[in-house]
Amino acid sequence: MSEPIAAEPLAILLTIGHDAALRRELAGAVRAMDPAHDPAVISGRAETLEADLDRVLATDRAGLAVVELHTADDIPPALDTVEALVEDEAAVLLGVLAIVDVRRFWEDFFTEDRGTARHLVAMIESASLVVLAGEEAEPADDRPAVEGFVRNLNPLAAVLPLESLAGLSLPELAEAIAEAEAAGDLADREEDDVPLAGETDAWGFNSFTWTTETPLDRGRFMALFENWPLEILRAHGVARFADGATAVLSVVRDTVAIDEYGGDDLHDHDHDESILPEDDEDALMDGESELAFVGQGMPVPALVAWLEACQAEE
C-alpha cells in the first residue's frame, strides 16, 4: 500500500442503508458535517475497496472518506480492510453509520421477504450510529417504537435523527459514538442504572439474556421452533447440546437459521448470512450456552422456565 502524503490520518466512515435513496440522504448529511473538505465517496465493494482507499491516501487531501456499503454482508470485509489501515496509523475509523426510515421500517420488517428483516437487523446490530430518517414527516407515531427496537437490538449504538447530523462536526460525531458505547456497556454502569432482565422499556420492548453451563437436551430445545412465540422478534446465541454438538442460532421474526457442528451427528443448515454479534463469538470460546432475546411483550418468565427445562439431566 502506498505511503500517504496527508499529514493527518484519514477519517473513514462506513455507511449503509436499506436502499439507494436512504444512502444518498445519509451521504448528503455526512458531507454537511465537513464543509471545509469534499469527502471522498468510495464504493464498499470488497474487490476494489483497498485500491480505492490507497488512491485517496496517496493524495494530499485531508479529511473524510465515506465508504458506501450496500448490504450487511459487506460490513465484515470492509472492516478488515479499514482496520489494516488503522493499525498502520494511516487512518482512523469513526464508525459504522446505518440509516433506517421510520416511516416504512415496520412495513419492511414484516414484509413477506424475510431477507429484508434479516438485513435490517444485521445493519442495526453492526452499527456504531443508527440514523433515523423520515421522523420529520407527519405522522411520526412510528418513531418512538423504531427507536426503542433499535436501542434494544444494539444498546452500544448512538441513535440520532438525520437532520441532527448537519449540526455535528466530525470530532463531535466521534464523541457521540463513544458516549453511546460507554452508556450501553453494562459492565461499566452502576448497578442501579442497569435495567432488569425482561423489564419492559418505555417503548414497549423487552430483552433478556439466558446463560447456562449445563448442556441442553436437543429434542426439548428444538421443540420451541415448532411453535415460535411471535412476541420474539430477534434471538441469537450459542447452544451446547448434551451430545457434544454446538449450535449457532440466529432468529429474525419467525425465520430460524442454525449452524450446528460437532457431536454425535453433524447437521448443516442453510445459514442466513447475517452477522454474528460479538457476544456470540465470545460465547463460542466458552463452554456454556448463551442466548439473547429481543421482543415486544415477551413472556419472559415462561421463556426462562422453558429454557431451564431444556437442560439435560445429569
mmCIF file of C-alpha atoms in Angstrom:
data_model
loop_
_atom_site.group_PDB
_atom_site.id
_atom_site.type_symbol
_atom_site.label_atom_id
_atom_site.label_comp_id
_atom_site.label_asym_id
_atom_site.label_seq_id
_atom_site.Cartn_x
_atom_site.Cartn_y
_atom_site.Cartn_z
ATOM 1 C CA MET A 1 0.000 0.000 0.000
ATOM 2 C CA SER A 2 1.295 3.482 -0.859
ATOM 3 C CA GLU A 3 2.625 5.803 1.808
ATOM 4 C CA PRO A 4 0.018 8.517 2.499
ATOM 5 C CA ILE A 5 1.018 12.104 1.747
ATOM 6 C CA ALA A 6 -1.530 13.664 4.127
ATOM 7 C CA ALA A 7 -0.054 14.634 7.483
ATOM 8 C CA GLU A 8 -3.158 13.615 9.428
ATOM 9 C CA PRO A 9 -4.711 10.144 9.351
ATOM 10 C CA LEU A 10 -7.681 9.848 7.039
ATOM 11 C CA ALA A 11 -11.020 9.697 8.867
ATOM 12 C CA ILE A 12 -13.199 6.889 7.497
ATOM 13 C CA LEU A 13 -16.917 6.356 7.888
ATOM 14 C CA LEU A 14 -18.612 3.153 6.771
ATOM 15 C CA THR A 15 -22.217 3.881 5.797
ATOM 16 C CA ILE A 16 -25.059 1.533 4.980
ATOM 17 C CA GLY A 17 -28.719 1.993 4.140
ATOM 18 C CA HIS A 18 -31.634 -0.178 3.164
ATOM 19 C CA ASP A 19 -31.822 1.309 -0.350
ATOM 20 C CA ALA A 20 -30.106 3.791 -2.650
ATOM 21 C CA ALA A 21 -32.348 6.725 -1.687
ATOM 22 C CA LEU A 22 -31.513 6.347 2.001
ATOM 23 C CA ARG A 23 -27.820 6.017 1.230
ATOM 24 C CA ARG A 24 -27.958 9.296 -0.724
ATOM 25 C CA GLU A 25 -29.696 11.036 2.196
ATOM 26 C CA LEU A 26 -27.021 9.823 4.580
ATOM 27 C CA ALA A 27 -24.179 10.824 2.243
ATOM 28 C CA GLY A 28 -25.603 14.348 1.997
ATOM 29 C CA ALA A 29 -25.824 14.682 5.766
ATOM 30 C CA VAL A 30 -22.270 13.413 6.202
ATOM 31 C CA ARG A 31 -20.921 15.894 3.639
ATOM 32 C CA ALA A 32 -22.544 18.721 5.600
ATOM 33 C CA MET A 33 -20.545 17.658 8.656
ATOM 34 C CA ASP A 34 -17.245 18.533 6.965
ATOM 35 C CA PRO A 35 -17.990 21.512 4.697
ATOM 36 C CA ALA A 36 -14.325 22.543 4.536
ATOM 37 C CA HIS A 37 -13.477 19.451 2.513
ATOM 38 C CA ASP A 38 -15.014 17.431 -0.253
ATOM 39 C CA PRO A 39 -15.146 13.927 1.250
ATOM 40 C CA ALA A 40 -14.066 11.058 -0.937
ATOM 41 C CA VAL A 41 -17.068 8.763 -1.517
ATOM 42 C CA ILE A 42 -15.971 5.192 -2.181
ATOM 43 C CA SER A 43 -17.893 2.069 -3.071
ATOM 44 C CA GLY A 44 -17.620 -0.617 -0.426
ATOM 45 C CA ARG A 45 -17.110 -3.457 -2.884
ATOM 46 C CA ALA A 46 -14.626 -5.840 -1.300
ATOM 47 C CA GLU A 47 -12.678 -6.420 -4.511
ATOM 48 C CA THR A 48 -11.893 -2.701 -5.043
ATOM 49 C CA LEU A 49 -12.036 -1.089 -1.589
ATOM 50 C CA GLU A 50 -8.371 -1.469 -0.692
ATOM 51 C CA ALA A 51 -7.232 0.010 -4.011
ATOM 52 C CA ASP A 52 -9.733 2.887 -3.761
ATOM 53 C CA LEU A 53 -8.586 3.799 -0.249
ATOM 54 C CA ASP A 54 -4.979 3.505 -1.398
ATOM 55 C CA ARG A 55 -5.640 6.129 -4.085
ATOM 56 C CA VAL A 56 -7.154 8.511 -1.545
ATOM 57 C CA LEU A 57 -4.228 8.056 0.830
ATOM 58 C CA ALA A 58 -1.778 8.747 -1.999
ATOM 59 C CA THR A 59 -3.144 12.281 -2.437
ATOM 60 C CA ASP A 60 -2.667 15.299 -0.216
ATOM 61 C CA ARG A 61 -6.389 15.603 0.580
ATOM 62 C CA ALA A 62 -7.108 15.535 4.281
ATOM 63 C CA GLY A 63 -10.413 14.954 6.000
ATOM 64 C CA LEU A 64 -13.004 12.297 5.403
ATOM 65 C CA ALA A 65 -13.603 9.221 3.261
ATOM 66 C CA VAL A 66 -17.128 7.791 3.138
ATOM 67 C CA VAL A 67 -17.369 4.114 2.232
ATOM 68 C CA GLU A 68 -20.840 3.230 0.973
ATOM 69 C CA LEU A 69 -21.887 -0.343 1.722
ATOM 70 C CA HIS A 70 -24.905 -1.910 0.065
ATOM 71 C CA THR A 71 -25.625 -4.965 2.201
ATOM 72 C CA ALA A 72 -24.828 -6.135 5.717
ATOM 73 C CA ASP A 73 -22.603 -8.828 4.198
ATOM 74 C CA ASP A 74 -20.279 -6.020 3.002
ATOM 75 C CA ILE A 75 -19.516 -4.883 6.563
ATOM 76 C CA PRO A 76 -17.030 -7.563 7.768
ATOM 77 C CA PRO A 77 -14.664 -7.379 4.752
ATOM 78 C CA ALA A 78 -14.816 -3.564 4.793
ATOM 79 C CA LEU A 79 -13.923 -3.519 8.490
ATOM 80 C CA ASP A 80 -10.981 -5.849 7.848
ATOM 81 C CA THR A 81 -9.661 -3.524 5.133
ATOM 82 C CA VAL A 82 -10.069 -0.362 7.202
ATOM 83 C CA GLU A 83 -8.653 -1.904 10.382
ATOM 84 C CA ALA A 84 -5.450 -2.741 8.496
ATOM 85 C CA LEU A 85 -5.063 0.985 7.717
ATOM 86 C CA VAL A 86 -5.793 1.869 11.327
ATOM 87 C CA GLU A 87 -3.052 -0.480 12.504
ATOM 88 C CA ASP A 88 -0.655 1.281 10.122
ATOM 89 C CA GLU A 89 -1.772 4.641 11.586
ATOM 90 C CA ALA A 90 -2.792 5.776 8.116
ATOM 91 C CA ALA A 91 -6.461 6.159 9.034
ATOM 92 C CA VAL A 92 -8.936 6.340 11.889
ATOM 93 C CA LEU A 93 -12.304 4.610 11.796
ATOM 94 C CA LEU A 94 -15.048 6.911 13.043
ATOM 95 C CA GLY A 95 -17.642 4.156 12.965
ATOM 96 C CA VAL A 96 -20.336 2.351 11.029
ATOM 97 C CA LEU A 97 -23.383 4.521 10.260
ATOM 98 C CA ALA A 98 -26.653 2.777 9.396
ATOM 99 C CA ILE A 99 -29.731 4.689 8.244
ATOM 100 C CA VAL A 100 -33.329 3.469 8.599
ATOM 101 C CA ASP A 101 -36.579 5.135 7.555
ATOM 102 C CA VAL A 102 -39.024 5.276 10.471
ATOM 103 C CA ARG A 103 -41.947 5.803 8.074
ATOM 104 C CA ARG A 104 -41.554 2.367 6.494
ATOM 105 C CA PHE A 105 -39.453 0.444 8.983
ATOM 106 C CA TRP A 106 -42.188 -1.874 10.272
ATOM 107 C CA GLU A 107 -43.614 -2.407 6.802
ATOM 108 C CA ASP A 108 -40.168 -3.505 5.636
ATOM 109 C CA PHE A 109 -39.521 -5.578 8.762
ATOM 110 C CA PHE A 110 -42.781 -7.530 8.463
ATOM 111 C CA THR A 111 -42.760 -7.907 4.687
ATOM 112 C CA GLU A 112 -43.131 -11.393 3.237
ATOM 113 C CA ASP A 113 -39.499 -11.192 2.136
ATOM 114 C CA ARG A 114 -37.744 -12.469 5.259
ATOM 115 C CA GLY A 115 -34.400 -11.389 3.825
ATOM 116 C CA THR A 116 -35.375 -7.732 4.251
ATOM 117 C CA ALA A 117 -35.906 -8.173 8.001
ATOM 118 C CA ARG A 118 -32.602 -10.023 8.380
ATOM 119 C CA HIS A 119 -30.811 -7.238 6.506
ATOM 120 C CA LEU A 120 -32.321 -4.527 8.743
ATOM 121 C CA VAL A 121 -31.354 -6.382 11.915
ATOM 122 C CA ALA A 122 -27.812 -7.066 10.714
ATOM 123 C CA MET A 123 -27.368 -3.391 9.773
ATOM 124 C CA ILE A 124 -28.517 -2.189 13.169
ATOM 125 C CA GLU A 125 -26.516 -4.717 15.177
ATOM 126 C CA SER A 126 -23.339 -3.784 13.273
ATOM 127 C CA ALA A 127 -23.723 -0.014 13.578
ATOM 128 C CA SER A 128 -21.997 2.366 15.947
ATOM 129 C CA LEU A 129 -24.534 5.054 14.989
ATOM 130 C CA VAL A 130 -28.091 4.474 13.739
ATOM 131 C CA VAL A 131 -29.590 7.437 11.894
ATOM 132 C CA LEU A 132 -33.385 7.785 11.880
ATOM 133 C CA ALA A 133 -34.694 9.299 8.648
ATOM 134 C CA GLY A 134 -38.229 10.468 7.992
ATOM 135 C CA GLU A 135 -39.158 11.415 11.535
ATOM 136 C CA GLU A 136 -39.881 14.987 10.462
ATOM 137 C CA ALA A 137 -42.757 13.716 8.300
ATOM 138 C CA GLU A 138 -46.324 13.533 9.580
ATOM 139 C CA PRO A 139 -47.408 11.383 11.231
ATOM 140 C CA ALA A 140 -44.320 10.461 13.258
ATOM 141 C CA ASP A 141 -46.029 7.942 15.527
ATOM 142 C CA ASP A 142 -43.687 5.123 14.499
ATOM 143 C CA ARG A 143 -40.542 6.938 15.544
ATOM 144 C CA PRO A 144 -40.572 6.031 19.291
ATOM 145 C CA ALA A 145 -41.254 2.366 18.547
ATOM 146 C CA VAL A 146 -38.492 2.167 15.927
ATOM 147 C CA GLU A 147 -36.037 3.912 18.233
ATOM 148 C CA GLY A 148 -36.903 1.513 21.052
ATOM 149 C CA PHE A 149 -36.360 -1.528 18.872
ATOM 150 C CA VAL A 150 -33.037 -0.129 17.634
ATOM 151 C CA ARG A 151 -31.834 0.544 21.178
ATOM 152 C CA ASN A 152 -32.779 -2.979 22.290
ATOM 153 C CA LEU A 153 -31.057 -4.585 19.304
ATOM 154 C CA ASN A 154 -27.881 -2.565 19.787
ATOM 155 C CA PRO A 155 -27.549 -0.801 23.154
ATOM 156 C CA LEU A 156 -23.980 0.267 22.301
ATOM 157 C CA ALA A 157 -25.012 2.373 19.290
ATOM 158 C CA ALA A 158 -25.788 6.073 19.264
ATOM 159 C CA VAL A 159 -29.222 6.896 17.807
ATOM 160 C CA LEU A 160 -29.774 10.291 16.158
ATOM 161 C CA PRO A 161 -32.304 11.866 13.786
ATOM 162 C CA LEU A 162 -30.948 12.511 10.310
ATOM 163 C CA GLU A 163 -31.303 16.289 10.475
ATOM 164 C CA SER A 164 -29.109 16.485 13.600
ATOM 165 C CA LEU A 165 -26.034 15.220 11.739
ATOM 166 C CA ALA A 166 -25.647 18.520 9.894
ATOM 167 C CA GLY A 167 -25.100 20.256 13.224
ATOM 168 C CA LEU A 168 -22.230 17.993 14.238
ATOM 169 C CA SER A 169 -18.546 18.210 13.442
ATOM 170 C CA LEU A 170 -16.523 15.057 12.892
ATOM 171 C CA PRO A 171 -14.993 15.222 16.420
ATOM 172 C CA GLU A 172 -18.479 15.670 17.860
ATOM 173 C CA LEU A 173 -19.695 12.660 15.913
ATOM 174 C CA ALA A 174 -16.857 10.525 17.251
ATOM 175 C CA GLU A 175 -17.628 11.739 20.777
ATOM 176 C CA ALA A 176 -21.338 10.879 20.422
ATOM 177 C CA ILE A 177 -20.459 7.366 19.288
ATOM 178 C CA ALA A 178 -18.016 6.859 22.173
ATOM 179 C CA GLU A 179 -20.504 8.167 24.743
ATOM 180 C CA ALA A 180 -23.256 5.851 23.476
ATOM 181 C CA GLU A 181 -20.963 2.840 23.639
ATOM 182 C CA ALA A 182 -19.938 3.691 27.208
ATOM 183 C CA ALA A 183 -23.566 4.247 28.255
ATOM 184 C CA GLY A 184 -24.672 0.933 26.763
ATOM 185 C CA ASP A 185 -21.867 -1.125 28.291
ATOM 186 C CA LEU A 186 -23.495 -2.753 31.316
ATOM 187 C CA ALA A 187 -20.099 -3.716 32.726
ATOM 188 C CA ASP A 188 -19.238 -0.038 33.218
ATOM 189 C CA ARG A 189 -22.578 1.063 34.657
ATOM 190 C CA GLU A 190 -23.702 1.458 38.231
ATOM 191 C CA GLU A 191 -25.909 -1.382 39.474
ATOM 192 C CA ASP A 192 -28.925 0.916 39.905
ATOM 193 C CA ASP A 193 -28.661 2.031 36.246
ATOM 194 C CA VAL A 194 -28.758 -1.466 34.750
ATOM 195 C CA PRO A 195 -32.254 -2.413 33.513
ATOM 196 C CA LEU A 196 -33.797 -5.565 34.906
ATOM 197 C CA ALA A 197 -33.693 -8.502 32.506
ATOM 198 C CA GLY A 198 -37.009 -8.778 30.710
ATOM 199 C CA GLU A 199 -38.306 -5.471 32.047
ATOM 200 C CA THR A 200 -40.481 -3.633 29.512
ATOM 201 C CA ASP A 201 -38.923 -0.322 28.486
ATOM 202 C CA ALA A 202 -40.559 2.990 27.645
ATOM 203 C CA TRP A 203 -41.094 1.862 24.053
ATOM 204 C CA GLY A 204 -42.838 -1.402 24.964
ATOM 205 C CA PHE A 205 -39.905 -3.699 24.200
ATOM 206 C CA ASN A 206 -38.158 -6.150 26.470
ATOM 207 C CA SER A 207 -34.995 -8.180 26.203
ATOM 208 C CA PHE A 208 -33.023 -10.677 28.238
ATOM 209 C CA THR A 209 -30.009 -12.970 28.043
ATOM 210 C CA TRP A 210 -30.002 -16.522 29.399
ATOM 211 C CA THR A 211 -26.808 -18.432 30.178
ATOM 212 C CA THR A 212 -26.140 -21.931 31.473
ATOM 213 C CA GLU A 213 -23.134 -24.219 31.811
ATOM 214 C CA THR A 214 -25.393 -27.296 31.789
ATOM 215 C CA PRO A 215 -25.649 -28.933 28.335
ATOM 216 C CA LEU A 216 -29.045 -28.760 26.641
ATOM 217 C CA ASP A 217 -31.309 -31.602 25.568
ATOM 218 C CA ARG A 218 -31.503 -31.344 21.778
ATOM 219 C CA GLY A 219 -35.088 -32.545 21.405
ATOM 220 C CA ARG A 220 -36.553 -30.236 24.044
ATOM 221 C CA PHE A 221 -34.606 -27.259 22.766
ATOM 222 C CA MET A 222 -35.584 -27.714 19.115
ATOM 223 C CA ALA A 223 -39.247 -28.145 20.058
ATOM 224 C CA LEU A 224 -39.561 -24.396 20.681
ATOM 225 C CA PHE A 225 -39.125 -23.668 16.975
ATOM 226 C CA GLU A 226 -42.207 -25.725 16.127
ATOM 227 C CA ASN A 227 -44.340 -23.084 17.861
ATOM 228 C CA TRP A 228 -42.182 -19.961 17.926
ATOM 229 C CA PRO A 229 -43.673 -17.155 20.081
ATOM 230 C CA LEU A 230 -44.481 -14.230 17.785
ATOM 231 C CA GLU A 231 -43.573 -11.792 20.569
ATOM 232 C CA ILE A 232 -39.906 -12.695 19.992
ATOM 233 C CA LEU A 233 -38.596 -10.504 17.165
ATOM 234 C CA ARG A 234 -34.907 -11.359 17.442
ATOM 235 C CA ALA A 235 -32.902 -14.123 19.101
ATOM 236 C CA HIS A 236 -29.299 -15.185 18.719
ATOM 237 C CA GLY A 237 -26.636 -17.065 20.560
ATOM 238 C CA VAL A 238 -24.850 -20.326 21.114
ATOM 239 C CA ALA A 239 -26.436 -23.557 22.359
ATOM 240 C CA ARG A 240 -24.364 -26.529 23.525
ATOM 241 C CA PHE A 241 -26.042 -29.929 23.480
ATOM 242 C CA ALA A 242 -25.528 -32.956 25.678
ATOM 243 C CA ASP A 243 -24.195 -34.968 22.698
ATOM 244 C CA GLY A 244 -21.283 -32.525 22.382
ATOM 245 C CA ALA A 245 -22.628 -30.552 19.412
ATOM 246 C CA THR A 246 -22.627 -26.768 19.346
ATOM 247 C CA ALA A 247 -25.290 -24.753 17.510
ATOM 248 C CA VAL A 248 -25.054 -21.119 16.459
ATOM 249 C CA LEU A 249 -28.579 -19.738 16.431
ATOM 250 C CA SER A 250 -29.953 -16.707 14.573
ATOM 251 C CA VAL A 251 -33.671 -15.902 14.543
ATOM 252 C CA VAL A 252 -35.317 -12.860 12.954
ATOM 253 C CA ARG A 253 -39.083 -12.845 13.314
ATOM 254 C CA ASP A 254 -40.113 -16.445 12.650
ATOM 255 C CA THR A 255 -37.173 -17.362 10.422
ATOM 256 C CA VAL A 256 -34.625 -19.624 12.099
ATOM 257 C CA ALA A 257 -31.068 -20.245 10.911
ATOM 258 C CA ILE A 258 -28.943 -22.794 12.755
ATOM 259 C CA ASP A 259 -25.354 -23.789 12.060
ATOM 260 C CA GLU A 260 -24.624 -26.935 14.024
ATOM 261 C CA TYR A 261 -21.379 -28.829 14.163
ATOM 262 C CA GLY A 262 -19.603 -31.474 16.189
ATOM 263 C CA GLY A 263 -21.126 -34.074 18.490
ATOM 264 C CA ASP A 264 -22.559 -37.443 17.541
ATOM 265 C CA ASP A 265 -24.340 -36.030 14.485
ATOM 266 C CA LEU A 266 -23.421 -33.196 12.143
ATOM 267 C CA HIS A 267 -26.320 -31.141 10.838
ATOM 268 C CA ASP A 268 -25.596 -28.330 8.404
ATOM 269 C CA HIS A 269 -28.491 -25.925 7.925
ATOM 270 C CA ASP A 270 -28.555 -23.068 5.434
ATOM 271 C CA HIS A 271 -27.235 -20.015 7.234
ATOM 272 C CA ASP A 272 -28.911 -16.675 6.681
ATOM 273 C CA GLU A 273 -25.519 -14.959 6.233
ATOM 274 C CA SER A 274 -26.388 -12.487 8.982
ATOM 275 C CA ILE A 275 -23.570 -11.123 11.082
ATOM 276 C CA LEU A 276 -22.950 -12.965 14.331
ATOM 277 C CA PRO A 277 -22.844 -10.403 17.175
ATOM 278 C CA GLU A 278 -19.551 -10.178 19.033
ATOM 279 C CA ASP A 279 -21.011 -11.595 22.251
ATOM 280 C CA ASP A 280 -21.948 -14.762 20.342
ATOM 281 C CA GLU A 281 -18.398 -15.014 19.036
ATOM 282 C CA ASP A 282 -17.142 -14.766 22.630
ATOM 283 C CA ALA A 283 -19.575 -17.471 23.739
ATOM 284 C CA LEU A 284 -18.150 -19.839 21.127
ATOM 285 C CA MET A 285 -14.877 -19.775 23.052
ATOM 286 C CA ASP A 286 -16.555 -20.686 26.350
ATOM 287 C CA GLY A 287 -18.161 -23.908 27.487
ATOM 288 C CA GLU A 288 -21.644 -22.531 28.059
ATOM 289 C CA SER A 289 -24.869 -21.802 26.220
ATOM 290 C CA GLU A 290 -25.752 -18.138 25.878
ATOM 291 C CA LEU A 291 -28.947 -16.928 24.201
ATOM 292 C CA ALA A 292 -30.201 -13.358 23.823
ATOM 293 C CA PHE A 293 -33.801 -12.392 23.069
ATOM 294 C CA VAL A 294 -35.426 -9.108 21.985
ATOM 295 C CA GLY A 295 -39.170 -8.754 21.579
ATOM 296 C CA GLN A 296 -42.319 -6.857 22.370
ATOM 297 C CA GLY A 297 -44.332 -8.164 25.272
ATOM 298 C CA MET A 298 -42.299 -11.357 25.549
ATOM 299 C CA PRO A 299 -43.483 -13.722 28.316
ATOM 300 C CA VAL A 300 -40.033 -13.720 29.912
ATOM 301 C CA PRO A 301 -40.782 -15.915 32.982
ATOM 302 C CA ALA A 302 -42.361 -18.570 30.755
ATOM 303 C CA LEU A 303 -39.432 -18.459 28.312
ATOM 304 C CA VAL A 304 -36.883 -18.733 31.124
ATOM 305 C CA ALA A 305 -38.790 -21.692 32.585
ATOM 306 C CA TRP A 306 -38.787 -23.386 29.185
ATOM 307 C CA LEU A 307 -35.054 -22.780 28.751
ATOM 308 C CA GLU A 308 -34.326 -24.207 32.184
ATOM 309 C CA ALA A 309 -36.421 -27.274 31.304
ATOM 310 C CA CYS A 310 -34.231 -27.768 28.220
ATOM 311 C CA GLN A 311 -31.198 -28.510 30.389
ATOM 312 C CA ALA A 312 -30.166 -32.125 30.115
ATOM 313 C CA GLU A 313 -30.452 -34.301 33.187
ATOM 314 C CA GLU A 314 -27.119 -35.115 34.753
#
